[in-house]
Coordinates of C-alpha atoms in Angstrom, one line a residue:
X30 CA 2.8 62.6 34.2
X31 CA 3.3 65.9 32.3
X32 CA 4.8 65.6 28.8
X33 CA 7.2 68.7 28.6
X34 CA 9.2 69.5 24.9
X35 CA 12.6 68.8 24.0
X36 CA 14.7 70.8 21.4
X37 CA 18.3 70.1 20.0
X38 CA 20.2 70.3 17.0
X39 CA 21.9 68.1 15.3
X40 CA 23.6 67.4 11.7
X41 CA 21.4 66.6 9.2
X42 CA 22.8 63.4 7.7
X43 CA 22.8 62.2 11.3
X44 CA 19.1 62.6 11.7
X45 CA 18.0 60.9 8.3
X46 CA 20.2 58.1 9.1
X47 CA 18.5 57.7 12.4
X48 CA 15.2 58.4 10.8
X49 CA 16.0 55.3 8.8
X50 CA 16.9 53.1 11.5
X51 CA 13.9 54.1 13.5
X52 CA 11.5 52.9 10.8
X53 CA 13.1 49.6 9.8
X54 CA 12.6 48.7 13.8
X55 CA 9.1 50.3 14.1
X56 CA 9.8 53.2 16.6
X57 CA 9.7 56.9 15.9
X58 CA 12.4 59.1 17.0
X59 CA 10.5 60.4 20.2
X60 CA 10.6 56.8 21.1
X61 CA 14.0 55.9 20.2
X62 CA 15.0 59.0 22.9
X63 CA 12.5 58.4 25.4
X64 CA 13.9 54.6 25.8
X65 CA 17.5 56.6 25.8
X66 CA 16.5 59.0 28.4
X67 CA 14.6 56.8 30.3
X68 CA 17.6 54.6 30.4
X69 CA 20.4 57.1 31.3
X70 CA 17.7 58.1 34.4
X71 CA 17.4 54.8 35.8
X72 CA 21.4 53.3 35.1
X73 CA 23.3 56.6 36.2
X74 CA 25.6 55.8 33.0
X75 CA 25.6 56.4 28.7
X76 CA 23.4 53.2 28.5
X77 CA 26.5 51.9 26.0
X78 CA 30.2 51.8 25.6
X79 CA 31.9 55.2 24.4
X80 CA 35.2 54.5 23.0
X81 CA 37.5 56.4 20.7
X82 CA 38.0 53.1 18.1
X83 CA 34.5 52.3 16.7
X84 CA 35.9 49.4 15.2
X85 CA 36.5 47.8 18.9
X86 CA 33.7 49.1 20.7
X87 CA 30.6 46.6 22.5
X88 CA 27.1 46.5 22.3
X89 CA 26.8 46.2 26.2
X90 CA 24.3 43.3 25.8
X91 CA 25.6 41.6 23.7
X92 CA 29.1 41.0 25.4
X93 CA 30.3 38.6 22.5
X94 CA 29.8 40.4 20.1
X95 CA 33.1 40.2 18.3
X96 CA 33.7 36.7 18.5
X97 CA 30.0 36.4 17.0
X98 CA 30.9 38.6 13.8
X99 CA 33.9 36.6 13.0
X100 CA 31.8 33.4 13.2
X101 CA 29.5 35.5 10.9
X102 CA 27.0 35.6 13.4
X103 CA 26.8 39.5 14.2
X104 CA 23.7 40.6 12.3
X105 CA 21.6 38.1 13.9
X106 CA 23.0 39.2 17.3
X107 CA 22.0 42.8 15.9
X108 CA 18.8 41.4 14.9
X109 CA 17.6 40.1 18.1
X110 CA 18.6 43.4 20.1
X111 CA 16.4 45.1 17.7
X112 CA 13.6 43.2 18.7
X113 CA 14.3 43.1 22.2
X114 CA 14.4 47.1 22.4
X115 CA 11.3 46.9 20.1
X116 CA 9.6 44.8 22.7
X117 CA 10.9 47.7 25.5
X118 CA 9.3 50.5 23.6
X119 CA 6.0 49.4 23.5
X120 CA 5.7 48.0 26.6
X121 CA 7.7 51.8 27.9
X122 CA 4.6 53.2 25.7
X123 CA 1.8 51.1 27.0
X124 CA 3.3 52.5 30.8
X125 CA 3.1 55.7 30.0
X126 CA -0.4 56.0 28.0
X127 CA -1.8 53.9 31.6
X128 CA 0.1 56.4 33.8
X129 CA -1.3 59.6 31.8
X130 CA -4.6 57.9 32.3
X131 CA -4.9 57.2 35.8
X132 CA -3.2 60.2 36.9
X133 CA -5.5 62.3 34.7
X134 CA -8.7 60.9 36.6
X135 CA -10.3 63.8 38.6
X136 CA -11.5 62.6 41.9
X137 CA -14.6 64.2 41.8
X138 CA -15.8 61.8 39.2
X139 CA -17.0 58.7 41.1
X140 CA -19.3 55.6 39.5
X141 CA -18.7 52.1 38.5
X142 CA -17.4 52.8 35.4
X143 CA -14.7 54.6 36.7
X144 CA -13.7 53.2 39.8
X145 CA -12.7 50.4 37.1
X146 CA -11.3 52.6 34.9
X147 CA -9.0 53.4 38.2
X148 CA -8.8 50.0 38.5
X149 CA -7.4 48.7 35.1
X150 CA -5.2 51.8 34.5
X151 CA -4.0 51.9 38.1
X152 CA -3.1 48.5 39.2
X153 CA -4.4 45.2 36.7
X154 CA -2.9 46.7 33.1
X155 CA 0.5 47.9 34.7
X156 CA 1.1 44.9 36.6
X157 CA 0.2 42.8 33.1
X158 CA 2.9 44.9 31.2
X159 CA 5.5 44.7 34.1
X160 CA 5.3 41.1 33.6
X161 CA 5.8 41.2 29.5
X162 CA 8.8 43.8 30.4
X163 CA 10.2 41.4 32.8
X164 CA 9.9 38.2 30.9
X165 CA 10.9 39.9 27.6
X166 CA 14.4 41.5 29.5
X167 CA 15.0 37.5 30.7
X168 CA 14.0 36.1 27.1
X169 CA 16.7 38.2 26.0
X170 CA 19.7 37.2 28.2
X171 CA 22.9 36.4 27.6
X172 CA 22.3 33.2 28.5
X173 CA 19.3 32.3 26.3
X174 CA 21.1 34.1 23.0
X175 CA 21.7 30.4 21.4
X176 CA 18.3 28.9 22.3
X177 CA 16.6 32.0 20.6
X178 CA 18.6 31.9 17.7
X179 CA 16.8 27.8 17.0
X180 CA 13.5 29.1 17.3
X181 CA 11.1 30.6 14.8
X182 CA 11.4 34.5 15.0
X183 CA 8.6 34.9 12.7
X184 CA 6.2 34.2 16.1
X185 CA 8.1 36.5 18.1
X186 CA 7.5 38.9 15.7
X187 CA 3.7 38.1 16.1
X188 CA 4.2 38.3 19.5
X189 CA 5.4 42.0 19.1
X190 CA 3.1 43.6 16.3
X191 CA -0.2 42.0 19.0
X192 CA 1.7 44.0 21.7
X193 CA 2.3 47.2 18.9
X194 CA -1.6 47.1 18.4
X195 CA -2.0 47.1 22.1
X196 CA -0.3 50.2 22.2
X197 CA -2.1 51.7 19.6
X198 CA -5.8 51.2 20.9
X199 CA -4.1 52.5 24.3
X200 CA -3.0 55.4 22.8
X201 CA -6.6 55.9 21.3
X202 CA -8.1 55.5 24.5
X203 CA -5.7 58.2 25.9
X204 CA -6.5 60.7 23.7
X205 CA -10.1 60.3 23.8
X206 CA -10.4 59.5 27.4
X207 CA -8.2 62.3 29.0
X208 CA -10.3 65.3 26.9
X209 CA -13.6 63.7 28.2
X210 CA -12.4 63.5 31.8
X211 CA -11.2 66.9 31.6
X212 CA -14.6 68.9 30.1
X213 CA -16.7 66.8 32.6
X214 CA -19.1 68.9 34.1
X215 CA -21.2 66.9 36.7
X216 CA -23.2 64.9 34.7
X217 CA -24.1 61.5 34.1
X218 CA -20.7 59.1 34.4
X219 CA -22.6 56.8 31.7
X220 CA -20.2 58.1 28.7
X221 CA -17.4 56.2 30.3
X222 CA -18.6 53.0 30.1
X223 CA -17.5 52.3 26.4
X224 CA -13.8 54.0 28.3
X225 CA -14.0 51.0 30.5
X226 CA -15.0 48.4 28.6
X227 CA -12.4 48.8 25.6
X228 CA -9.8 49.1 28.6
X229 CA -10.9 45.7 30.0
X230 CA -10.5 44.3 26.2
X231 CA -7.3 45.4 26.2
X232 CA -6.3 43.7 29.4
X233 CA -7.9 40.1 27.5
X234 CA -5.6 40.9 24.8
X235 CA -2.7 41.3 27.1
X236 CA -3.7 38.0 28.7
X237 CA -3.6 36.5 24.7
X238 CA 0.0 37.5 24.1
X239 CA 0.9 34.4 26.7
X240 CA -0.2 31.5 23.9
X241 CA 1.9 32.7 21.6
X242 CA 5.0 33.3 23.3
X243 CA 4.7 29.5 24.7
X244 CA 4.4 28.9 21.1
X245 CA 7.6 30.6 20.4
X246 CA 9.2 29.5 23.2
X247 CA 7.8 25.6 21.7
X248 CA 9.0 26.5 18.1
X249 CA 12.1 25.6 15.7
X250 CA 13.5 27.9 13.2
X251 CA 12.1 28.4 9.7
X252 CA 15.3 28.2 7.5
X253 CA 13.7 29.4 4.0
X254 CA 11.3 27.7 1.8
X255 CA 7.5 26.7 2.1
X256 CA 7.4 26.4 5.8
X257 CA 8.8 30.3 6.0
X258 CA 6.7 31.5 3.4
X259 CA 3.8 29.8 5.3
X260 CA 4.8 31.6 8.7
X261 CA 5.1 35.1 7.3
X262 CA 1.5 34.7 5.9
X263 CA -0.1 32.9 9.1
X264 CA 2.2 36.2 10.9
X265 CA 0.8 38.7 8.6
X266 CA -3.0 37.9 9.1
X267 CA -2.7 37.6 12.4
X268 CA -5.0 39.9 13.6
X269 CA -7.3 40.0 10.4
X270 CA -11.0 39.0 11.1
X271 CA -13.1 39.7 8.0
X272 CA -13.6 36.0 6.4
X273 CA -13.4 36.5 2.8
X274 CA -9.7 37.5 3.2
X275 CA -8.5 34.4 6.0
X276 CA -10.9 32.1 3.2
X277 CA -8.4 33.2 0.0
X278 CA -5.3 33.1 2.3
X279 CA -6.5 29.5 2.9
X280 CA -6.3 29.1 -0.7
X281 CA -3.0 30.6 -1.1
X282 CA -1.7 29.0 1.4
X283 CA -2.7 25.7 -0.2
X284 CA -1.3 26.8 -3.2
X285 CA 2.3 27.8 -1.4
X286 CA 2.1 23.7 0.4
X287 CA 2.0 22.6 -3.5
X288 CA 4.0 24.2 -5.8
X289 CA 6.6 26.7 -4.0
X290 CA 9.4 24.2 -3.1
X291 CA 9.1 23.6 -7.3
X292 CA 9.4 27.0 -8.4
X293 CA 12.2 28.7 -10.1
X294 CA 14.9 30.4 -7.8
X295 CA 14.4 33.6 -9.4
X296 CA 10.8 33.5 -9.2
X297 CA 11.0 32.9 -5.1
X298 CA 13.6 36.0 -4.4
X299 CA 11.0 37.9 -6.3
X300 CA 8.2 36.6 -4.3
X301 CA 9.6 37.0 -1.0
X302 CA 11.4 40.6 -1.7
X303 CA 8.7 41.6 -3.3
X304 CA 5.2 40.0 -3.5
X305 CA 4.9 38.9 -0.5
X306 CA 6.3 42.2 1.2
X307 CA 3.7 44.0 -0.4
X308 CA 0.8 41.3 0.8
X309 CA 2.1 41.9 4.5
X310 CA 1.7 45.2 4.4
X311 CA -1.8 45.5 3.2
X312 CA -2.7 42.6 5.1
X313 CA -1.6 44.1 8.3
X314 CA -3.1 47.6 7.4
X315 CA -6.4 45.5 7.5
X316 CA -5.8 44.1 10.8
X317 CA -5.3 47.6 12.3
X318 CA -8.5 49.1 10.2
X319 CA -10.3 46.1 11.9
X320 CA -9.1 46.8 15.4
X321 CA -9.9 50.4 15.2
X322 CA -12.9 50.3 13.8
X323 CA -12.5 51.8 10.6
X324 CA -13.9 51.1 7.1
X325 CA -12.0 47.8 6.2
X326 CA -13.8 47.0 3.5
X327 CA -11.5 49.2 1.0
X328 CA -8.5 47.6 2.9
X329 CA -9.8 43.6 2.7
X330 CA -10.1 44.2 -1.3
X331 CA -6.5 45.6 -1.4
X332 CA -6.0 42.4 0.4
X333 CA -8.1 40.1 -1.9
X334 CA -6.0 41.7 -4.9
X335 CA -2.9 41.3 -3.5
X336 CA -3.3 37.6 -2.5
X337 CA -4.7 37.1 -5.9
X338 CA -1.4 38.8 -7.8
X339 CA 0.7 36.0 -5.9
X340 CA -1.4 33.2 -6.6
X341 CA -1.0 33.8 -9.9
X342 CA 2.6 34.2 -9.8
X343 CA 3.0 30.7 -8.2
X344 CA 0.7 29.1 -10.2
X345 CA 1.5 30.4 -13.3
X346 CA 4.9 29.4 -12.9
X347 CA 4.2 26.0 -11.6
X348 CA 2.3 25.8 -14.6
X349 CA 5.2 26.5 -17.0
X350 CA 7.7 24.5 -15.1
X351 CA 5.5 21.9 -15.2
X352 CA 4.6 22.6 -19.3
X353 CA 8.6 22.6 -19.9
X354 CA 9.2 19.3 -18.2
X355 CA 6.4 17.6 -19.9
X356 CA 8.0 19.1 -23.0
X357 CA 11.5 18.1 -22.2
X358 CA 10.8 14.4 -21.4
X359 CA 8.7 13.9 -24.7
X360 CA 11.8 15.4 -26.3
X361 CA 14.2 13.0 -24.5
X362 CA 12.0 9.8 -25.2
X363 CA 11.6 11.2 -28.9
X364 CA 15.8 11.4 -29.0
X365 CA 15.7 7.9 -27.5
X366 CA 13.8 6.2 -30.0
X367 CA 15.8 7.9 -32.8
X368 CA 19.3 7.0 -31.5
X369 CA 17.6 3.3 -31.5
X370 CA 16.6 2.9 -34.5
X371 CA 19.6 4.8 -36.0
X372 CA 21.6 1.8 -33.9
X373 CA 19.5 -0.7 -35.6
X374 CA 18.4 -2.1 -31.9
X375 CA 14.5 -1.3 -32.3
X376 CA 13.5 -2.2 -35.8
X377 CA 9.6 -1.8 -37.1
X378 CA 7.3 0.8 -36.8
X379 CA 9.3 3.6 -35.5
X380 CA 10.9 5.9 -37.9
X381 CA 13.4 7.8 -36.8
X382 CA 12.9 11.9 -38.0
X383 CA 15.7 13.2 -40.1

């Protein structure tokens, strides 16, 4: 399908605050349009309720919307269209990255290799996402908004950043597959073989993403504590391989199974707003270094240095809550025996301190 360009103007603040929004729900702008346009195409309508008091308008999928925010139950509702449009971006970019392939295939190039290649892009890897688009759009109906909200989001999330990566090594293959196909000149077909074969692993990872959806669709929500902190670690190295790294998260992990529920509250709001924000990141930077093929060594000891600043945080703490107490009771028993004696009811050995 030919990509053609788009100009129009609009206010400045407008744009950063979209920019903004974008970001926080993992789509650029040329995405955020495309699922708009590709919308108001396929509906005949504004894909949304125009109305002259914002204060009153819908979110059209979300019907209840406004009884919702006066139980205090809005941003969750907001929440889980994110990730629903989320979910329809990638699997709108996965479509179109297959499309661009398949239509891009000269017909004079002919071979095993390529009749698969044809094959994948054509019929098997469309048909995979139609399903994930179709079972994501009834996930996310009306009638399934309370059972979401009691399971644990965290997976979905896993769910999505597999399908994000999916995209990505599509995207890849796109760009380096179309060129080739396009300065062919007659020779050996051999070159696409590596094409083919990284398109056939990304139809096994497609085939992955059903496990853990009938884990989410199996799970209970993580309210806070030890069990979330555990999730968003298990969620973050999902997709990391190199050992060392999955061997100190074990350890970490361990770490969070002993001590966290014990910790200071100020100590966990910094550790989950901060420390562990910064470990998901690099952690997941290292998945996608991994999956591309880079150099993930640089990556895995960011990793290893992250995981190693919040291990020391949890048990450094632990440590001094536990140094306090230890301190505290010997100070309690030590009051004890000096109120006794003072009392005259223990007599003997014990002399009170002045």
């Amino acid at each position: 399908m030919a990509q053609v360009m788009v100009n129009f103007r609009m206010d400045e603040d407008v744009k950063k605050n979209m920019e903004q929004v974008c970001r926080e729900m993992g789509l650029s702008m040329t995405a955020a349009f495309t699922i708009f346009a590709t919308k108001v195409g396929k509906e005949k309508r504004i894909p949304f309720e125009i109305t002259a008091e914002p204060r009153s308008s819908e979110l059209h999928r979300w019907p209840s919307r406004t009884a919702e925010i006066r139980q205090g139950r809005g941003e969750e509702a907001f929440a889980l269209m994110r990730k629903q449009d989320r979910l329809e971006a990638l699997c709108t970019q996965i479509r179109q990255s297959l499309t661009s392939i398949h239509t891009a295939i000269p017909s004079s190039i002919t071979g095993l290799s390529m009749e698969r290649i044809r094959l994948l892009c054509g019929n098997e890897l469309k048909d995979k996402t139609a399903k994930i688009s179709k079972a994501a759009q009834a996930l996310f109906s009306s009638r399934n908004t309370e059972m979401l909200r009691e399971k644990d989001l965290n997976i979905l999330d896993e769910y999505t950043d597999s399908l994000s990566s999916i995209s990505t090594e599509l995207q890849q293959i796109e760009h380096t597959l179309i060129p080739a196909m396009k300065s062919w000149q007659g020779e050996d077909t051999a070159g696409f073989e590596q094409d083919e074969q990284r398109l056939a692993a990304v139809s096994q990872k497609l085939d992955g993403l059903s496990p853990v959806m009938q884990r989410f669709l199996c799970s209970t929500a993580c309210n806070g504590g030890t069990r979330a902190v555990q999730a968003r670690l298990r969620q973050a190295a999902g997709s990391v391989e190199t050992a060392y790294v999955l061997t100190a998260l074990e350890s970490l992990e361990a770490l969070v199974l002993r001590h966290y529920d014990s910790l200071e509250e100020p100590t966990k709001a910094r550790l989950e707003s901060d420390y562990l924000q910064t470990l998901e990141l690099t952690l997941r930077e290292l998945g996608r270094t991994e999956q591309s093929g880079g150099d993930a060594v640089g990556k895995a000891a960011l990793c290893l240095r992250a995981i190693n600043v919040v291990s020391q945080v949890i048990s450094d703490n632990a440590q001094a809550r536990q140094e306090w107490n230890g301190r505290s009771l010997e100070a309690e028993v030590a009051a004890l025996e000096r109120l006794a004696a003072m009392r005259g009811d223990i007599g003997g050995g014990i002399n009170p301190e002045a």
